[in-house]
Amino acid sequence: MNPVSKRNPTREDMRYEHDPKGPLGKLFSPWAGFGVTISSFFRPTVTEQYPFEGPYVQPRFHGRHRLNRYADGLEKCIGCELCAWACPADAILVEAAVNRPDAQYSPGERYGRVYQVNYLRCIFCGYCIEACPTRALTMSNDFELAEQHRDRLIYEKDQLLAPMQEGMLAAPHPMVEGTTDSDYYKGAVSGPTQAQIQWVEQKRPDDPTLKTAKAVKEEAL
């Protein structure tokens, strides 16, 4: 071996170097990988019978997005568009509108009038839920998003809104009397009040949530 090859050994030079495995290592090395295969024969099967049995995902699995509500039924989204700015795939579209006394959808000044998530682009990274200042946007465990038409994978606001829980009052309706948007953000609102229920009875007497809405005592707010 010349001095140049000592500084930069070639593949032919490395062939003659000492093999640390030894003769026994050379004999059994081709069969070492079969140990993993043979040991798996005696393990219980973990095949999930999907879709006949429900899927098993971790609690913090990032699935379909969900727009949450407060306990009285108002929406948590304030239309700030921070989720759309944080999205690296440009999969979220938000258009805000101003709350009016006769159309109050969320605490504060604005609400998300248009909210779209394009699941043809979404990479489920979770940056959007980290950017949300009011915890309006979270990700559920629902991963069944397969469709036969591309336009059906653009989810609108009504598809993303969390379902009404028992006791909630559907928006729009005024905020809890005597509260500010900060009280909502801090979790001080525990449900609709009698004044909110009466307001909906006057404006929308056929609203189905009136049957299940439960007024809370104002002292509890």
Tab-separated table of C-alpha atoms in Angstrom:
chain	number	residue	atom	x	y	z
A	1	MET	CA	0.000	0.000	0.000
A	2	ASN	CA	1.519	3.320	-1.057
A	3	PRO	CA	1.567	6.380	1.246
A	4	VAL	CA	-1.374	7.948	-0.620
A	5	SER	CA	-3.624	4.917	-0.057
A	6	LYS	CA	-2.794	4.922	3.663
A	7	ARG	CA	-4.268	8.368	4.015
A	8	ASN	CA	-7.252	7.554	1.763
A	9	PRO	CA	-7.782	3.761	1.790
A	10	THR	CA	-9.667	2.343	-1.150
A	11	ARG	CA	-12.297	-0.395	-1.072
A	12	GLU	CA	-9.706	-2.992	-2.187
A	13	ASP	CA	-7.401	-2.023	0.683
A	14	MET	CA	-10.261	-2.384	3.232
A	15	ARG	CA	-10.995	-5.929	2.041
A	16	TYR	CA	-7.823	-7.210	3.674
A	17	GLU	CA	-8.374	-5.556	7.052
A	18	HIS	CA	-9.090	-7.750	10.073
A	19	ASP	CA	-12.752	-8.828	10.477
A	20	PRO	CA	-13.780	-8.367	14.167
A	21	LYS	CA	-16.531	-11.005	13.964
A	22	GLY	CA	-14.216	-13.961	13.902
A	23	PRO	CA	-14.970	-17.362	12.365
A	24	LEU	CA	-18.047	-18.074	14.575
A	25	GLY	CA	-19.488	-14.646	13.843
A	26	LYS	CA	-19.134	-15.234	10.144
A	27	LEU	CA	-20.859	-18.595	10.503
A	28	PHE	CA	-23.966	-17.403	12.407
A	29	SER	CA	-24.340	-13.837	11.109
A	30	PRO	CA	-26.562	-14.834	8.140
A	31	TRP	CA	-28.974	-16.546	10.607
A	32	ALA	CA	-29.104	-13.778	13.213
A	33	GLY	CA	-32.003	-12.000	11.524
A	34	PHE	CA	-34.169	-15.109	11.730
A	35	GLY	CA	-34.208	-14.768	15.519
A	36	VAL	CA	-36.549	-11.809	15.228
A	37	THR	CA	-38.801	-13.711	12.843
A	38	ILE	CA	-38.960	-16.831	14.997
A	39	SER	CA	-39.662	-14.861	18.201
A	40	SER	CA	-42.637	-13.132	16.519
A	41	PHE	CA	-44.274	-16.532	15.885
A	42	PHE	CA	-45.152	-16.832	19.573
A	43	ARG	CA	-46.565	-13.331	20.059
A	44	PRO	CA	-50.351	-12.705	20.053
A	45	THR	CA	-51.780	-11.231	16.868
A	46	VAL	CA	-52.586	-7.523	16.902
A	47	THR	CA	-54.622	-7.325	13.710
A	48	GLU	CA	-57.573	-4.916	14.050
A	49	GLN	CA	-60.779	-6.029	12.340
A	50	TYR	CA	-61.480	-2.595	10.894
A	51	PRO	CA	-64.114	-1.507	9.849
A	52	PHE	CA	-66.058	-4.206	11.698
A	53	GLU	CA	-64.430	-3.149	14.968
A	54	GLY	CA	-63.735	0.405	16.023
A	55	PRO	CA	-60.263	1.863	15.487
A	56	TYR	CA	-57.947	2.251	18.447
A	57	VAL	CA	-56.007	5.516	18.358
A	58	GLN	CA	-54.106	7.415	21.000
A	59	PRO	CA	-56.011	10.101	22.952
A	60	ARG	CA	-53.847	12.872	21.477
A	61	PHE	CA	-54.178	11.623	17.897
A	62	HIS	CA	-54.514	14.481	15.374
A	63	GLY	CA	-57.668	13.856	13.355
A	64	ARG	CA	-60.444	15.999	11.939
A	65	HIS	CA	-60.650	19.567	13.239
A	66	ARG	CA	-63.383	20.728	15.600
A	67	LEU	CA	-64.658	24.227	16.362
A	68	ASN	CA	-65.680	24.309	19.998
A	69	ARG	CA	-68.410	26.189	21.871
A	70	TYR	CA	-68.769	27.738	25.302
A	71	ALA	CA	-71.112	26.260	27.890
A	72	ASP	CA	-73.923	28.667	26.970
A	73	GLY	CA	-73.680	27.790	23.254
A	74	LEU	CA	-71.688	30.751	21.897
A	75	GLU	CA	-68.845	29.884	19.539
A	76	LYS	CA	-65.244	30.154	20.712
A	77	CYS	CA	-63.885	31.244	17.333
A	78	ILE	CA	-63.357	35.013	17.154
A	79	GLY	CA	-62.240	35.117	13.509
A	80	CYS	CA	-58.677	36.233	14.264
A	81	GLU	CA	-57.285	34.113	11.379
A	82	LEU	CA	-54.169	33.149	13.359
A	83	CYS	CA	-54.798	29.497	12.510
A	84	ALA	CA	-54.784	30.313	8.789
A	85	TRP	CA	-51.539	32.264	9.130
A	86	ALA	CA	-49.884	29.426	11.063
A	87	CYS	CA	-50.880	26.713	8.576
A	88	PRO	CA	-47.812	25.678	6.521
A	89	ALA	CA	-49.975	24.039	3.867
A	90	ASP	CA	-52.393	26.960	3.355
A	91	ALA	CA	-55.294	24.625	4.107
A	92	ILE	CA	-57.443	26.954	6.251
A	93	LEU	CA	-59.654	29.823	5.119
A	94	VAL	CA	-61.254	32.157	7.671
A	95	GLU	CA	-63.464	35.174	7.004
A	96	ALA	CA	-64.550	37.163	10.040
A	97	ALA	CA	-67.690	39.220	10.569
A	98	VAL	CA	-68.774	41.684	13.244
A	99	ASN	CA	-71.133	40.592	16.002
A	100	ARG	CA	-74.336	42.635	16.234
A	101	PRO	CA	-76.743	42.963	19.169
A	102	ASP	CA	-79.303	40.906	17.266
A	103	ALA	CA	-76.701	38.423	15.942
A	104	GLN	CA	-74.128	37.608	18.622
A	105	TYR	CA	-72.322	34.387	17.680
A	106	SER	CA	-69.230	34.644	19.885
A	107	PRO	CA	-68.019	36.760	22.811
A	108	GLY	CA	-66.343	39.988	21.816
A	109	GLU	CA	-66.487	41.941	18.586
A	110	ARG	CA	-66.008	39.367	15.824
A	111	TYR	CA	-66.779	35.767	14.944
A	112	GLY	CA	-65.773	33.380	12.190
A	113	ARG	CA	-68.461	33.772	9.528
A	114	VAL	CA	-66.639	31.482	7.075
A	115	TYR	CA	-64.394	28.670	8.217
A	116	GLN	CA	-63.018	26.103	5.789
A	117	VAL	CA	-60.430	23.347	6.118
A	118	ASN	CA	-59.110	21.830	2.904
A	119	TYR	CA	-58.214	18.232	3.734
A	120	LEU	CA	-56.621	17.816	0.329
A	121	ARG	CA	-53.837	20.046	1.662
A	122	CYS	CA	-53.922	19.540	5.428
A	123	ILE	CA	-50.914	17.646	6.834
A	124	PHE	CA	-52.359	17.364	10.381
A	125	CYS	CA	-49.342	19.057	11.934
A	126	GLY	CA	-51.348	20.775	14.682
A	127	TYR	CA	-49.795	24.234	14.222
A	128	CYS	CA	-53.275	25.716	13.866
A	129	ILE	CA	-54.453	24.562	17.297
A	130	GLU	CA	-51.270	25.886	18.889
A	131	ALA	CA	-51.895	29.313	17.337
A	132	CYS	CA	-55.537	29.562	18.454
A	133	PRO	CA	-55.766	32.040	21.370
A	134	THR	CA	-59.188	30.903	22.629
A	135	ARG	CA	-58.891	27.116	22.242
A	136	ALA	CA	-61.648	27.359	19.673
A	137	LEU	CA	-59.891	24.936	17.346
A	138	THR	CA	-58.891	21.447	18.439
A	139	MET	CA	-58.353	18.152	16.642
A	140	SER	CA	-60.543	15.135	17.259
A	141	ASN	CA	-59.753	11.420	16.893
A	142	ASP	CA	-61.837	11.115	13.722
A	143	PHE	CA	-59.594	10.041	10.837
A	144	GLU	CA	-62.188	8.660	8.413
A	145	LEU	CA	-61.922	11.338	5.733
A	146	ALA	CA	-61.937	9.269	2.550
A	147	GLU	CA	-64.212	10.562	-0.208
A	148	GLN	CA	-64.845	9.802	-3.860
A	149	HIS	CA	-65.115	13.460	-4.866
A	150	ARG	CA	-62.440	16.064	-4.177
A	151	ASP	CA	-64.862	18.882	-3.413
A	152	ARG	CA	-66.264	16.928	-0.464
A	153	LEU	CA	-62.911	17.140	1.314
A	154	ILE	CA	-63.286	20.894	1.773
A	155	TYR	CA	-65.111	21.050	5.088
A	156	GLU	CA	-67.304	24.042	5.868
A	157	LYS	CA	-68.054	25.618	9.246
A	158	ASP	CA	-71.245	23.643	9.839
A	159	GLN	CA	-69.273	20.407	9.402
A	160	LEU	CA	-66.551	21.493	11.813
A	161	LEU	CA	-68.666	22.952	14.629
A	162	ALA	CA	-68.894	20.747	17.702
A	163	PRO	CA	-72.389	19.349	18.272
A	164	MET	CA	-74.625	21.059	20.785
A	165	GLN	CA	-74.379	19.516	24.228
A	166	GLU	CA	-77.388	19.094	26.458
A	167	GLY	CA	-78.131	22.358	28.243
A	168	MET	CA	-76.567	24.633	25.599
A	169	LEU	CA	-78.488	27.317	23.756
A	170	ALA	CA	-77.875	27.697	20.035
A	171	ALA	CA	-76.334	30.962	18.831
A	172	PRO	CA	-76.992	33.715	18.034
A	173	HIS	CA	-77.955	35.163	21.387
A	174	PRO	CA	-76.512	37.845	23.708
A	175	MET	CA	-73.614	37.190	26.034
A	176	VAL	CA	-74.310	36.404	29.656
A	177	GLU	CA	-75.433	39.654	31.231
A	178	GLY	CA	-72.743	41.493	33.137
A	179	THR	CA	-69.837	39.564	31.561
A	180	THR	CA	-67.081	40.445	29.116
A	181	ASP	CA	-65.217	38.330	26.608
A	182	SER	CA	-62.436	37.892	29.201
A	183	ASP	CA	-64.909	36.134	31.513
A	184	TYR	CA	-65.623	33.652	28.748
A	185	TYR	CA	-61.928	33.061	28.077
A	186	LYS	CA	-61.310	32.394	31.777
A	187	GLY	CA	-64.088	29.775	31.925
A	188	ALA	CA	-66.403	31.796	34.169
A	189	VAL	CA	-69.513	30.963	32.103
A	190	SER	CA	-71.006	27.608	33.039
A	191	GLY	CA	-74.205	27.708	30.976
A	192	PRO	CA	-77.026	29.870	29.596
A	193	THR	CA	-79.005	32.186	31.837
A	194	GLN	CA	-82.748	32.694	31.971
A	195	ALA	CA	-82.355	36.059	30.200
A	196	GLN	CA	-80.616	34.365	27.265
A	197	ILE	CA	-83.307	31.719	27.036
A	198	GLN	CA	-86.040	34.346	27.045
A	199	TRP	CA	-84.235	36.277	24.301
A	200	VAL	CA	-84.180	33.194	22.050
A	201	GLU	CA	-87.820	32.455	22.847
A	202	GLN	CA	-88.753	35.895	21.550
A	203	LYS	CA	-86.506	35.850	18.469
A	204	ARG	CA	-86.605	32.158	17.523
A	205	PRO	CA	-89.488	30.415	19.308
A	206	ASP	CA	-89.039	27.292	17.160
A	207	ASP	CA	-85.373	26.793	18.071
A	208	PRO	CA	-84.993	23.076	19.015
A	209	THR	CA	-82.365	23.817	21.687
A	210	LEU	CA	-84.974	25.613	23.801
A	211	LYS	CA	-86.340	22.225	24.853
A	212	THR	CA	-83.049	21.107	26.403
A	213	ALA	CA	-81.521	24.450	27.467
A	214	LYS	CA	-80.989	24.632	31.218
A	215	ALA	CA	-80.583	28.005	32.875
A	216	VAL	CA	-77.870	28.329	35.490
A	217	LYS	CA	-78.010	30.603	38.472
A	218	GLU	CA	-76.340	33.947	37.938
A	219	GLU	CA	-74.508	33.551	41.235
A	220	ALA	CA	-72.615	30.603	39.726
A	221	LEU	CA	-71.204	32.711	36.892
